[in-house]
Tab-separated table of C-alpha atoms in Angstrom:
chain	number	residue	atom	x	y	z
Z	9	UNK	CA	0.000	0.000	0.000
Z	10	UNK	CA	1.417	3.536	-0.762
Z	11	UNK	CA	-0.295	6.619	0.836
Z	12	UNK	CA	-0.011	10.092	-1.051
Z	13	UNK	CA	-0.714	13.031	1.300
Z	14	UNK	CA	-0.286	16.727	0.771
Z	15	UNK	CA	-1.171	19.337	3.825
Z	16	UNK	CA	-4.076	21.612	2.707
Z	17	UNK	CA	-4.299	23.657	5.769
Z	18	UNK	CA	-1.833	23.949	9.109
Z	19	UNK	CA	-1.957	26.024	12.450
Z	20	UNK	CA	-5.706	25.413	12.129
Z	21	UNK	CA	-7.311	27.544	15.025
Z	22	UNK	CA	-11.225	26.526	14.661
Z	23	UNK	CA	-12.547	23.290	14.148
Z	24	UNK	CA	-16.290	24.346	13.508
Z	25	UNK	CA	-19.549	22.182	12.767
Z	26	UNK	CA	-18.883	24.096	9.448
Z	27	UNK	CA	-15.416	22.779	8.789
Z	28	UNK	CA	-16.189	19.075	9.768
Z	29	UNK	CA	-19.455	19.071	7.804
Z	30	UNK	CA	-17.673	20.890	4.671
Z	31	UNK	CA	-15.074	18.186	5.116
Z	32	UNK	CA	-17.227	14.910	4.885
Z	33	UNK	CA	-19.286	16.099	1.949
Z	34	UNK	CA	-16.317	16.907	0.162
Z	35	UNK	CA	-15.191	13.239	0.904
Z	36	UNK	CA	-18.747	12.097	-0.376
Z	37	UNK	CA	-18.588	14.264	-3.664
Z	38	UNK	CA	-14.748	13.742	-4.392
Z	39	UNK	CA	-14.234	10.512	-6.403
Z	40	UNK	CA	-10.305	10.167	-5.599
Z	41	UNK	CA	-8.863	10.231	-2.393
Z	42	UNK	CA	-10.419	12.049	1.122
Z	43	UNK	CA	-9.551	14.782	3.511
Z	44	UNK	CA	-8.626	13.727	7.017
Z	45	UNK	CA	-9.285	16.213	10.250
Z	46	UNK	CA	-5.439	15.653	12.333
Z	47	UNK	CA	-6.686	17.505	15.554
Z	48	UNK	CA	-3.047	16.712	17.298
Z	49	UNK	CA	-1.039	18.366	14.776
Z	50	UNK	CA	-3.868	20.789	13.756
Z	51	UNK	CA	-3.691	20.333	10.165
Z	52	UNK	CA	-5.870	19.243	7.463
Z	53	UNK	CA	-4.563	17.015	5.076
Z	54	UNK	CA	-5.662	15.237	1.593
Z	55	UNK	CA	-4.744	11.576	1.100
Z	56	UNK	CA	-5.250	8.495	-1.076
Z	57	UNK	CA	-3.871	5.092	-1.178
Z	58	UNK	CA	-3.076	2.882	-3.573
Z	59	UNK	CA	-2.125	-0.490	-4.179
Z	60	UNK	CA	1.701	-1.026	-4.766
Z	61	UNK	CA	2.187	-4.819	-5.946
Z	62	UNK	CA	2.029	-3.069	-9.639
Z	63	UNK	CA	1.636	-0.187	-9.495
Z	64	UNK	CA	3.871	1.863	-12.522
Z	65	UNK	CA	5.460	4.789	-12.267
Z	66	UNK	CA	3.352	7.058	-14.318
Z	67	UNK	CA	0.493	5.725	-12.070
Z	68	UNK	CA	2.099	6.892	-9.329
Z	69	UNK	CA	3.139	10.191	-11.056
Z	70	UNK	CA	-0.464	11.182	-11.943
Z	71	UNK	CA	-2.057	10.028	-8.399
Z	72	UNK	CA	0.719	12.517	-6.696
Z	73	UNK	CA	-0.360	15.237	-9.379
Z	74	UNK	CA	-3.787	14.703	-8.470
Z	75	UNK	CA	-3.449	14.481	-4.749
Z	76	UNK	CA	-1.246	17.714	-4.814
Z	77	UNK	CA	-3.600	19.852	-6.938
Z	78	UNK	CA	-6.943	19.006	-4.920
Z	79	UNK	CA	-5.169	20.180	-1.734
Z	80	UNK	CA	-4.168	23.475	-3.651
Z	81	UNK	CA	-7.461	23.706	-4.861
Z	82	UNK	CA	-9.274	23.493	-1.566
Z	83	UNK	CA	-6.614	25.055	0.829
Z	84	UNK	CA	-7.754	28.830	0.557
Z	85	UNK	CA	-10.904	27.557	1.255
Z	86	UNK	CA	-10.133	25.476	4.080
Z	87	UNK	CA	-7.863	27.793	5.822
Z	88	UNK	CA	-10.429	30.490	5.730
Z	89	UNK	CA	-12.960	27.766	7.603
Z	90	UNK	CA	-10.352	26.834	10.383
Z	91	UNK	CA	-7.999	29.945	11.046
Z	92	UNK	CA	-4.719	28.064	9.626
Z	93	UNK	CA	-1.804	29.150	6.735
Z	94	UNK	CA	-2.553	27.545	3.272
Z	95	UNK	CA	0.121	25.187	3.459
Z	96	UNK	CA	0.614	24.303	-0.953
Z	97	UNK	CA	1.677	27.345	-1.537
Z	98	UNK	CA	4.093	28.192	1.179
């Protein structure tokens, strides 16, 4: 198993009913990969697995293009919800 993840939004200050709610029907809508709520480290990340018996090298090269542009996509958004520095483009 290899697991992409990319940061979307650190220092996070407020974890809302807004946030967590914007957060799972993200997960429901997106059809690759899922945000994950790390309350110990304050940071909202984006992450997918895949399998790694064969998996090729472009594979992997468009799954970490793909998990890397969703988290830029969603970390202004996300940072403005919970208080924390957009953490793609820093």
């Amino acid at each position: 198993m290899v697991k992409l993840i990319a940061p979307v939004a650190s220092n996070i200050t407020k974890i809302t009913p807004e946030l967590t709610r914007f957060l799972v029907e993200k997960n429901n809508e997106l059809l690759f990969g899922k945000f994950s709520l790390d309350t110990p480290n304050n940071t909202v990340w984006y992450e997918h697995a895949l399998l790694g018996d064969f998996l090729d090298e472009e594979e992997l090269f468009v799954a970490v293009a793909a998990v890397l542009k969703t988290a830029d996509d969603y970390d202004e958004e996300v940072s403005r919800m919970a208080g924390g520095r957009w953490t793609v483009d820093t």
